[in-house]
Coordinates of N, CA and C in Angstrom, one line a residue:
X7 N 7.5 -91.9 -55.7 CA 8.4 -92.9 -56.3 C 9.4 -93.3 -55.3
X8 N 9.5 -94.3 -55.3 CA 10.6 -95.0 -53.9 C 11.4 -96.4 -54.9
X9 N 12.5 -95.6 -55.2 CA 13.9 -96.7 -55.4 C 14.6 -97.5 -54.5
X10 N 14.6 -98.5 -55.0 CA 15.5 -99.9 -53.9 C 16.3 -100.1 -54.4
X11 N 17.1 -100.8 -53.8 CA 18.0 -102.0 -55.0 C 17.5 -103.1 -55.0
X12 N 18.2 -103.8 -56.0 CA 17.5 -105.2 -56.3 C 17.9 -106.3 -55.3
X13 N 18.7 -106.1 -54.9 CA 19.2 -106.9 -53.6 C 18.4 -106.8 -52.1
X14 N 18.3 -105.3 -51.5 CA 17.3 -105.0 -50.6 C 15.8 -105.5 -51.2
X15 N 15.2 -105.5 -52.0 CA 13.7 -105.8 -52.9 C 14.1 -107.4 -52.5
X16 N 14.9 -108.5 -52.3 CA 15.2 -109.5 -52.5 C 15.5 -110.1 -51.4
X17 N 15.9 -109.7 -50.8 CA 16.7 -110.1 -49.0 C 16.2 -109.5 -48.0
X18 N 15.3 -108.6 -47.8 CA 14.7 -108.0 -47.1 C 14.0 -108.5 -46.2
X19 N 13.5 -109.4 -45.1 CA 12.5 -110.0 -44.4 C 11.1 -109.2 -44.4
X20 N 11.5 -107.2 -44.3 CA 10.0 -106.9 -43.6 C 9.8 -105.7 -44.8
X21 N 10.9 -105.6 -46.5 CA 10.2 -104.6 -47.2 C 9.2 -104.1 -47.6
X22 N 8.6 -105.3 -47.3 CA 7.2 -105.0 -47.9 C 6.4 -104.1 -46.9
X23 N 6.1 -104.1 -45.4 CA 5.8 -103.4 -44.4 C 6.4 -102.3 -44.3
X24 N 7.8 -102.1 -44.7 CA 8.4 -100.8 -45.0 C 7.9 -99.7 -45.9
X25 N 7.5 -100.9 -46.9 CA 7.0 -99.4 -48.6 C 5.8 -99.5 -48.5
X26 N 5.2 -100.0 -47.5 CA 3.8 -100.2 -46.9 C 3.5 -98.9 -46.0
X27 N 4.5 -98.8 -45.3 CA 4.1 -97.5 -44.2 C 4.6 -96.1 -45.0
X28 N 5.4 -96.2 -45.7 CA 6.8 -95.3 -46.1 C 5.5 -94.6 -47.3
X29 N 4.6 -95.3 -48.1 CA 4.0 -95.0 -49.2 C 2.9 -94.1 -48.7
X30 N 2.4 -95.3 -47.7 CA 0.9 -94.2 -46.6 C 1.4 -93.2 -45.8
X31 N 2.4 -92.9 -45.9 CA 2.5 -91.5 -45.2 C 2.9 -90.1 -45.9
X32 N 4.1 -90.6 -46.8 CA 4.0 -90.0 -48.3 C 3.2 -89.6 -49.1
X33 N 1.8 -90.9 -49.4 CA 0.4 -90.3 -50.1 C -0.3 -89.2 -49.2
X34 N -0.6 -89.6 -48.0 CA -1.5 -89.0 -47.2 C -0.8 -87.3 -46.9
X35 N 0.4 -87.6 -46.4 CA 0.9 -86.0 -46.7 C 0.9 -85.2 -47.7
X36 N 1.1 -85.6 -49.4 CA 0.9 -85.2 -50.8 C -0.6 -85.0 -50.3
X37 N -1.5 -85.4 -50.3 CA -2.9 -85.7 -50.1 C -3.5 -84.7 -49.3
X38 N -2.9 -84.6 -48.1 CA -3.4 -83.2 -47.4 C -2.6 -81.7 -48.3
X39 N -1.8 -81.8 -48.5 CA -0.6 -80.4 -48.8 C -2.0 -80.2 -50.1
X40 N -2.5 -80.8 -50.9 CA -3.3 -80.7 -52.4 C -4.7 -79.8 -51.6
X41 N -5.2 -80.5 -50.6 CA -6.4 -79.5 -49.9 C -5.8 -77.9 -49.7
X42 N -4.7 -78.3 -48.8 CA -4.6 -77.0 -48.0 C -3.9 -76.1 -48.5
X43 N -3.2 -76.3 -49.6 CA -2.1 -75.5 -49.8 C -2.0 -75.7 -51.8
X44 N -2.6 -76.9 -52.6 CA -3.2 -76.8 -53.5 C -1.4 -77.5 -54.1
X45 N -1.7 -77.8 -55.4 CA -0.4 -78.3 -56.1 C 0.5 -77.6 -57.2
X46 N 2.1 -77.3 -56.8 CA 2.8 -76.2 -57.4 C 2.7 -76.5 -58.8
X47 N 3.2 -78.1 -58.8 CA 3.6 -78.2 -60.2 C 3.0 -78.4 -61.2
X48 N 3.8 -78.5 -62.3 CA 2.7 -78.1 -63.4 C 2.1 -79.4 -64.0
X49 N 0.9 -79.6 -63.0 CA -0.4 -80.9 -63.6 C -1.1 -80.1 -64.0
X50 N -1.8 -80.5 -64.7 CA -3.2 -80.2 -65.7 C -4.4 -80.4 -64.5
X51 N -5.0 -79.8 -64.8 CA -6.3 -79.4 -63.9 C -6.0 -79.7 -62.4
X52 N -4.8 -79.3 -62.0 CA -4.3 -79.8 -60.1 C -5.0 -79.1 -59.5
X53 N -5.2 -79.6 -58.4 CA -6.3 -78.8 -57.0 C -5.5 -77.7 -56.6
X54 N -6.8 -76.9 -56.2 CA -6.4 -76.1 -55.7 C -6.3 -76.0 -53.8
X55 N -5.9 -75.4 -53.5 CA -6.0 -75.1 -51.9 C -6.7 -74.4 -51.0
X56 N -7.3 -74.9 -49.9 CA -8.2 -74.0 -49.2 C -7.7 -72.4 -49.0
X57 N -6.1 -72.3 -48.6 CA -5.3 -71.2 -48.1 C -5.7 -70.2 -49.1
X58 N -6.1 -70.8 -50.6 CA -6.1 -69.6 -51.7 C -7.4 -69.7 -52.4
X59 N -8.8 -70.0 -51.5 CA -9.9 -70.0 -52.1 C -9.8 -68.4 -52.2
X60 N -10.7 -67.9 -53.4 CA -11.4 -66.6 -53.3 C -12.6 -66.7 -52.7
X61 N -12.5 -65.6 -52.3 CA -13.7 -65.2 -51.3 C -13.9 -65.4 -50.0
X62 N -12.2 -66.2 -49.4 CA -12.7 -66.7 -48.3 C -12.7 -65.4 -47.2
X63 N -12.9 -65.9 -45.5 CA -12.8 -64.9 -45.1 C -10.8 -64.8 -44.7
X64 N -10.6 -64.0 -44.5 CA -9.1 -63.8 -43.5 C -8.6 -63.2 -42.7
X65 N -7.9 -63.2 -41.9 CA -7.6 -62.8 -40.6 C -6.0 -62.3 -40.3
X66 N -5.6 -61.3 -40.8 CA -4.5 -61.0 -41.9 C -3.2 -60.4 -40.8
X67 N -1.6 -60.7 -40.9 CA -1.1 -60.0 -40.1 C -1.0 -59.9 -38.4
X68 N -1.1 -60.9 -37.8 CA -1.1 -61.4 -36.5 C -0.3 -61.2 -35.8
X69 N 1.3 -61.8 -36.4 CA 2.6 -61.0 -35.7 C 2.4 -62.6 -34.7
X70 N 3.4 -62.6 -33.9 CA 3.7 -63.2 -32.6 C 2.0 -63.6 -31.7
X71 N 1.6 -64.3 -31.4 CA 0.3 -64.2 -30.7 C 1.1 -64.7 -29.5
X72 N 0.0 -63.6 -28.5 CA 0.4 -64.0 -26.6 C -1.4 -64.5 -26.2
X73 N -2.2 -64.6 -27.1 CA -3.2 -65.5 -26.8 C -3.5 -66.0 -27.9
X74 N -5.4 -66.5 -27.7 CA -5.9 -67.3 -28.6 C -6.9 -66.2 -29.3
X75 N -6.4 -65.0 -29.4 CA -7.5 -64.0 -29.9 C -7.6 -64.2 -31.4
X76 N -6.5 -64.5 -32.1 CA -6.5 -65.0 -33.4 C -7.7 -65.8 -34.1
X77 N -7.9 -66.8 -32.7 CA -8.3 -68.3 -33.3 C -10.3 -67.4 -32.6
X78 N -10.4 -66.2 -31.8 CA -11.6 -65.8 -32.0 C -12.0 -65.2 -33.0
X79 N -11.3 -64.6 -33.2 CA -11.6 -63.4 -35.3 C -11.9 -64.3 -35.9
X80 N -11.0 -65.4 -35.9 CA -11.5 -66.2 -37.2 C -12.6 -67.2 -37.0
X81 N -12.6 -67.1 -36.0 CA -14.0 -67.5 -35.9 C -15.3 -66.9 -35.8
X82 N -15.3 -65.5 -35.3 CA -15.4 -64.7 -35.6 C -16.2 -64.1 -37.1
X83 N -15.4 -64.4 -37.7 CA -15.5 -63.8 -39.2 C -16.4 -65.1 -40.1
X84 N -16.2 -66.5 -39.4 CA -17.2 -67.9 -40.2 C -18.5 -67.1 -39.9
X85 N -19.3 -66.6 -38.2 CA -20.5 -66.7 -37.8 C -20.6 -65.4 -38.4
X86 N -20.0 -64.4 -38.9 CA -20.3 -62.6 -39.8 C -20.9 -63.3 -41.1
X87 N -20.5 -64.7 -41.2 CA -21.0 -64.8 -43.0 C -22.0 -66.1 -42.6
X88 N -22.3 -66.6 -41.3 CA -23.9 -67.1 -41.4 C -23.2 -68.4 -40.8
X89 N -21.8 -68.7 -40.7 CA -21.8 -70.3 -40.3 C -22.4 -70.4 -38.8
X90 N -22.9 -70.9 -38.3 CA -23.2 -71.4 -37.2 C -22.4 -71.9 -36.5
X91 N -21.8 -71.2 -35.4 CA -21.1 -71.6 -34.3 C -20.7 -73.4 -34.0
X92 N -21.7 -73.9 -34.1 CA -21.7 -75.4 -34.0 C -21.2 -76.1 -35.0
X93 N -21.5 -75.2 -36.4 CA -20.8 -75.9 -37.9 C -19.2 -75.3 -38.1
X94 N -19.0 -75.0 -36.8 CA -17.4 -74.4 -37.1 C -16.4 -75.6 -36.6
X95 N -15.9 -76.1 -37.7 CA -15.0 -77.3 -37.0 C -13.5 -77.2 -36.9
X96 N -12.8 -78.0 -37.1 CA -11.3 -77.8 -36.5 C -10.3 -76.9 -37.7
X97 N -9.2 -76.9 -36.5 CA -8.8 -75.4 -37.0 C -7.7 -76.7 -37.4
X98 N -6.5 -76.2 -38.7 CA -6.0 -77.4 -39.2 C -4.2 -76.0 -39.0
X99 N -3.0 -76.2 -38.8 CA -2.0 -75.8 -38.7 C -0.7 -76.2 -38.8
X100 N 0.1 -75.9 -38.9 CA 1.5 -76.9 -38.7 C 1.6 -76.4 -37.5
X101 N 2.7 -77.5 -37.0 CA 3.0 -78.3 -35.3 C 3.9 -76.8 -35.0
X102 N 4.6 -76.5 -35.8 CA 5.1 -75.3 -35.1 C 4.3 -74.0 -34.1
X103 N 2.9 -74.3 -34.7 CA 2.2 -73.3 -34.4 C 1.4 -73.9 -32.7
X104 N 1.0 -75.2 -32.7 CA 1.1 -76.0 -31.8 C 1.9 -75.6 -30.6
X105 N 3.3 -75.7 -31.0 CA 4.7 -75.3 -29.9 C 5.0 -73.6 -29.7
X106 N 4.4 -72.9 -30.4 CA 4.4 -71.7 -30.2 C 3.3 -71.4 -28.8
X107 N 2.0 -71.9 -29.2 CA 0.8 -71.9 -28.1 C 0.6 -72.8 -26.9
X108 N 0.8 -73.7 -26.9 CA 1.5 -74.7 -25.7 C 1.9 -73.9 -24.7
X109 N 3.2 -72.7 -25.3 CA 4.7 -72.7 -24.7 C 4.4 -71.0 -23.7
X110 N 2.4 -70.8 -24.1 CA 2.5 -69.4 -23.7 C 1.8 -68.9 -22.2
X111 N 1.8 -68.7 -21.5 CA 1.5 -68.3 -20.1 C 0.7 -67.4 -20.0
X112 N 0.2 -67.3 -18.8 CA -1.1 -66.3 -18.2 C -0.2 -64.7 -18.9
X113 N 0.8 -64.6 -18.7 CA 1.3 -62.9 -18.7 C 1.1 -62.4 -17.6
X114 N 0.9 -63.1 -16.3 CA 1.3 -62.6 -15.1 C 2.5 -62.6 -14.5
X115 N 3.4 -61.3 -13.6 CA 4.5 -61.4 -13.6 C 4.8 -63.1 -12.3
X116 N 5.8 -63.3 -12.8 CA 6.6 -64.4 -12.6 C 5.4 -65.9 -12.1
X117 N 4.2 -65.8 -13.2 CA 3.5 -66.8 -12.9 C 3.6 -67.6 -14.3
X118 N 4.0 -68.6 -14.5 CA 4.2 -69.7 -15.2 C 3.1 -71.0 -15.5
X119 N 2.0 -70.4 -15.0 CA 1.0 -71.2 -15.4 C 0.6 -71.1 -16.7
X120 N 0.1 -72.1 -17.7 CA -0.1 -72.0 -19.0 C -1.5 -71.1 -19.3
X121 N -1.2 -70.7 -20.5 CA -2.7 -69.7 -20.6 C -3.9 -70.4 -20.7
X122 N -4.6 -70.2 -20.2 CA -5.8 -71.3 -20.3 C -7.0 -70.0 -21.9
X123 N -7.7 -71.5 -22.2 CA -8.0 -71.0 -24.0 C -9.4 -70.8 -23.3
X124 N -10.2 -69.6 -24.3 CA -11.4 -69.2 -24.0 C -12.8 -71.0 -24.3
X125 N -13.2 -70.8 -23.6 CA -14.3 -72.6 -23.6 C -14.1 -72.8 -25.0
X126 N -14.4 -71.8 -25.9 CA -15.4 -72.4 -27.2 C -14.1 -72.5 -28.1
X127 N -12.8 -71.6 -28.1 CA -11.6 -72.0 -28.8 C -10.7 -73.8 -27.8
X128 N -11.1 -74.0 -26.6 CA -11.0 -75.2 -26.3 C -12.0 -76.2 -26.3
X129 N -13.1 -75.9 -26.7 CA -13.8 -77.3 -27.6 C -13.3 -77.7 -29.1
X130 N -12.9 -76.3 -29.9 CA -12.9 -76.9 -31.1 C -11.2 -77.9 -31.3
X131 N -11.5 -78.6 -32.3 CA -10.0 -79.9 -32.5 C -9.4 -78.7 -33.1
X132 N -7.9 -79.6 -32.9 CA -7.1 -78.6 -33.3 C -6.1 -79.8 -34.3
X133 N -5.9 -79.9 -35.6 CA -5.1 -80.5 -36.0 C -3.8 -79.9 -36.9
X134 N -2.8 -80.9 -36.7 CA -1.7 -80.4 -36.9 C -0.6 -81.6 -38.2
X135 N -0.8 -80.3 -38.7 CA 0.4 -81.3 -40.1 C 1.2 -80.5 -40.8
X136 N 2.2 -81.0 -41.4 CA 3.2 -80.0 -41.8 C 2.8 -80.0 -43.3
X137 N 1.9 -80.3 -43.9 CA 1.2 -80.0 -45.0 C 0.6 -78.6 -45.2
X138 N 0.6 -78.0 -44.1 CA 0.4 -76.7 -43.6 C 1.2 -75.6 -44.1
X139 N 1.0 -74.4 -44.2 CA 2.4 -73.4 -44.6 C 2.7 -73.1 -43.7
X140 N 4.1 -73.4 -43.6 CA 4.9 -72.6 -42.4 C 6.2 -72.0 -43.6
X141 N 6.4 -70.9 -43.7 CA 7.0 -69.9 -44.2 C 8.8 -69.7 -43.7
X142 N 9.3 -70.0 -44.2 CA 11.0 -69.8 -43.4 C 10.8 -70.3 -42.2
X143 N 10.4 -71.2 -41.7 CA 10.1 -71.5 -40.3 C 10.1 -71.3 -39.6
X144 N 9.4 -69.4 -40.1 CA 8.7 -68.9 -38.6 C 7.2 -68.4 -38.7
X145 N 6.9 -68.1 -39.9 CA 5.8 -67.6 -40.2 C 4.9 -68.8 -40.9
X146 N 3.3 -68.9 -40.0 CA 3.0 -70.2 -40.4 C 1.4 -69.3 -40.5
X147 N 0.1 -70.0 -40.8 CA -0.9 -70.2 -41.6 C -1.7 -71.0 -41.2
X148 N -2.8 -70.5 -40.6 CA -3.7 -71.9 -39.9 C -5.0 -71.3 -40.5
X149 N -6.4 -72.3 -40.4 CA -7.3 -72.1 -41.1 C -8.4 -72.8 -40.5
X150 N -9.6 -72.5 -40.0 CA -10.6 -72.7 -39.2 C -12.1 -72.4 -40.7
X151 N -12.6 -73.7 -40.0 CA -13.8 -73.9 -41.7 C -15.3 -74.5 -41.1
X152 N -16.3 -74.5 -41.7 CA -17.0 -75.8 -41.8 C -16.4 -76.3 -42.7
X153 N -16.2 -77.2 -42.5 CA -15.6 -78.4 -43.4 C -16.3 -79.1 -44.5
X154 N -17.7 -79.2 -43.5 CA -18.7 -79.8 -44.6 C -18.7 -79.3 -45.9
X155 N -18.6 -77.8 -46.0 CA -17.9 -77.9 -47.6 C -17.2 -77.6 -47.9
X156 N -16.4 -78.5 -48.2 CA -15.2 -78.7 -48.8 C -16.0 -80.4 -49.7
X157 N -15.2 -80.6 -50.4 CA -15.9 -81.4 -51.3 C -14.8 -82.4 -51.5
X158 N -14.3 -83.6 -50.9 CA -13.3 -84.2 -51.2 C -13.3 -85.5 -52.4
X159 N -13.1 -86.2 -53.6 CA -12.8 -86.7 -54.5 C -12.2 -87.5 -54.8
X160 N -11.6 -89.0 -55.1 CA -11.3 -89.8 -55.0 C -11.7 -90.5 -56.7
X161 N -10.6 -90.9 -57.4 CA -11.0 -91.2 -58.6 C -10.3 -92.4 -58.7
X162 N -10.9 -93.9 -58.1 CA -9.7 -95.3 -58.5 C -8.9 -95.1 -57.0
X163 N -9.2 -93.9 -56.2 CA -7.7 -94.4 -55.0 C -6.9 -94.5 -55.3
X164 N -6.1 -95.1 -54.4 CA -4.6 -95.2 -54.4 C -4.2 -96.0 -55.6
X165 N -3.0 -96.0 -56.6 CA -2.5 -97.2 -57.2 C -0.8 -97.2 -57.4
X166 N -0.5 -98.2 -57.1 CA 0.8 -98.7 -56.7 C 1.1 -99.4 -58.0
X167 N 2.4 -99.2 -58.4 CA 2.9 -100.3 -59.5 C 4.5 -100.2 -59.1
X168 N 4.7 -101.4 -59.4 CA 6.6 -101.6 -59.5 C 6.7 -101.9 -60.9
X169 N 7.8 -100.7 -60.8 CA 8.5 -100.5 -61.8 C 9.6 -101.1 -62.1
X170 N 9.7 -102.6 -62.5 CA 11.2 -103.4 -62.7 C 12.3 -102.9 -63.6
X171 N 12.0 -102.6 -64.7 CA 12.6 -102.6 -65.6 C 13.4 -101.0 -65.8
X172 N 12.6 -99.8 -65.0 CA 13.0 -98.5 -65.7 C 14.8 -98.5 -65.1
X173 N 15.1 -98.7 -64.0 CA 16.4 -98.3 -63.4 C 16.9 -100.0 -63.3
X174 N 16.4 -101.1 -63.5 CA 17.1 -102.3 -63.8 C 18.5 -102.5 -64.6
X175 N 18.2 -101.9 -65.4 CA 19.5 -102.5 -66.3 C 20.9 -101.2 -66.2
X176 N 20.2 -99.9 -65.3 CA 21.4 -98.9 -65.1 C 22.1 -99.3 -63.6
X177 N 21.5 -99.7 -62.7 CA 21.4 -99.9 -61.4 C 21.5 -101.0 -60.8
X178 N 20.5 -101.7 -61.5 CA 20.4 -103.1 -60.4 C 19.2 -102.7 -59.7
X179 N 18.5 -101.4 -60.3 CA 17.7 -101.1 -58.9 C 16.2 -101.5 -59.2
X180 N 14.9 -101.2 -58.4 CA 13.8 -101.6 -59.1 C 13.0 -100.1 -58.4
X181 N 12.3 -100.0 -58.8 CA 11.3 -98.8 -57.9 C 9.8 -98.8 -58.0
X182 N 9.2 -98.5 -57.0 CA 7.5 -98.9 -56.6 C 7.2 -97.5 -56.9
X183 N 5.9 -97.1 -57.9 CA 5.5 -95.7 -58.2 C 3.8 -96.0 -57.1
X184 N 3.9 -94.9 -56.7 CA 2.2 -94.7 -56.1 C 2.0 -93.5 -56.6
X185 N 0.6 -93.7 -57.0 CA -0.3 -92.0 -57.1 C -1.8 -91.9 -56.7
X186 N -2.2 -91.0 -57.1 CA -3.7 -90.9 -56.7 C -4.4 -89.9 -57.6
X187 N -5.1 -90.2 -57.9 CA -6.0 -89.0 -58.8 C -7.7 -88.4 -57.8
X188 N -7.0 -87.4 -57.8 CA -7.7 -86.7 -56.2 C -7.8 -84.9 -56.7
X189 N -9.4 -84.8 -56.4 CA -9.5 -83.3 -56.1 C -10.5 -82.6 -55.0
X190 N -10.4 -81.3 -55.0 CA -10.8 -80.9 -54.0 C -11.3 -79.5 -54.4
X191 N -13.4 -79.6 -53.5 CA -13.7 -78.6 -54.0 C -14.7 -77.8 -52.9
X192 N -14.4 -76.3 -53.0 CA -15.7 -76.1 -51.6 C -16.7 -75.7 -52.0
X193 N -17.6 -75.5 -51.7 CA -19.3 -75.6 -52.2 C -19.5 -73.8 -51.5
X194 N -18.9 -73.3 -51.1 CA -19.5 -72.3 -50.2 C -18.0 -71.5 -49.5
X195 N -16.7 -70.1 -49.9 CA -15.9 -70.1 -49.7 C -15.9 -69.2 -49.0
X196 N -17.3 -68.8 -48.3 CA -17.4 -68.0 -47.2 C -17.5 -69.4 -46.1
X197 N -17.1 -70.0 -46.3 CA -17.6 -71.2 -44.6 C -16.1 -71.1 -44.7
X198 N -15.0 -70.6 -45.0 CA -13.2 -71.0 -44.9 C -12.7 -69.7 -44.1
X199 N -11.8 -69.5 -43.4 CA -11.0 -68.6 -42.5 C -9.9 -68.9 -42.5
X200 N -8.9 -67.9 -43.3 CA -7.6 -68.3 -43.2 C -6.8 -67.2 -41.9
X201 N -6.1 -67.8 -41.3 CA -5.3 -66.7 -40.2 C -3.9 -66.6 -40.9
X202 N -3.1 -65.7 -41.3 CA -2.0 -65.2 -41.7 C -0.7 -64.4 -41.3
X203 N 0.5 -64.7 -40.9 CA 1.5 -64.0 -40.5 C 1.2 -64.2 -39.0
X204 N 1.1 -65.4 -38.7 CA 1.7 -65.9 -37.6 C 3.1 -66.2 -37.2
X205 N 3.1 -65.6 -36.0 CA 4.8 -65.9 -36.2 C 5.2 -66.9 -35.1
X206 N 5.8 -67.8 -35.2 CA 5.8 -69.2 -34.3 C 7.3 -68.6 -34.0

């Protein structure tokens, strides 16, 4: 929900490009957090999240990583339950976790070269969004899958309405509602690896 006033909604040259970007990045963020992390509040039949499939595999208690040994267990543990190395696709995390590994070096004394990642943890993508759990913002949650199942849902898309009248006559104001009716399902909750108690 995004409130204006009726004056900004009115005199504005570019609001519309504004509640244009401001909506797609709000949906799309709501829209990832619903996969990966599942929805708190109380909707009726809301998605759940990959982080809390049963049965998946996990990789539990990490602590601080000084490599990428994390991101081999869990990978690791997809090819123990039959996924195929090649059907292992990107590992998905928040950016903190990103600036933790970036920031980490060989562990040779006073050599400052960055750690270089084993071949097969630097082919896979690595994506990053704060839809992700990161925990008091230090302890964060990354998750390596075939993706392929995962089952994504789309019911009508996006829908947008302005709301003139609800805050009009208290305000002056007007407000644009978007939502989405969206779920998410995995076919197979041995192809998921969650990594846990990482500490960025």
């Amino acid at each position: 929900l995004v409130k204006m006033s009726l004056e900004l909604s009115q005199d504005s040259a570019n609001i519309e490009q504004i509640l244009q970007t401001s909506i797609t990045n709000s949906m799309a963020n709501a829209i990832d957090a619903a996969g990966l992390v599942g929805v708190t509040t109380d909707v009726a039949a809301a998605p759940g999240g990959v982080f809390d499939l049963s049965g998946r595999n996990t990789v539990t208690s990490i602590g601080a990583p000084t490599s990428w040994d994390f991101l081999v267990d869990g990978m690791y543990e997809l090819m123990a339950d039959n996924v195929p190395q090649a059907s292992i696709g990107a590992m998905v995390a928040h950016p903190a976790l990103w600036k933790k590994m970036r920031k980490l070096k060989t562990g040779i004394t006073n050599d400052n070269t960055p750690l270089t990642m084993p071949a097969e943890v630097a082919a896979l993508p690595k994506l990053w969004t704060t839809a992700a759990p990161l925990a008091s913002g230090t302890t964060a949650k990354a998750v390596v899958a075939n993706w392929a199942d995962l089952l994504f849902g789309v019911r009508k898309g996006i829908q947008v309405k302005v709301l003139s009248e609800r805050f009009l006559g208290d305000t002056l104001s007007i407000a644009v509602l978007a939502y989405a009716r969206v779920d998410f399902g995995a076919v197979r909750h041995q192809s998921f690896c969650t990594m846990e108690g990482i500490t960025v």
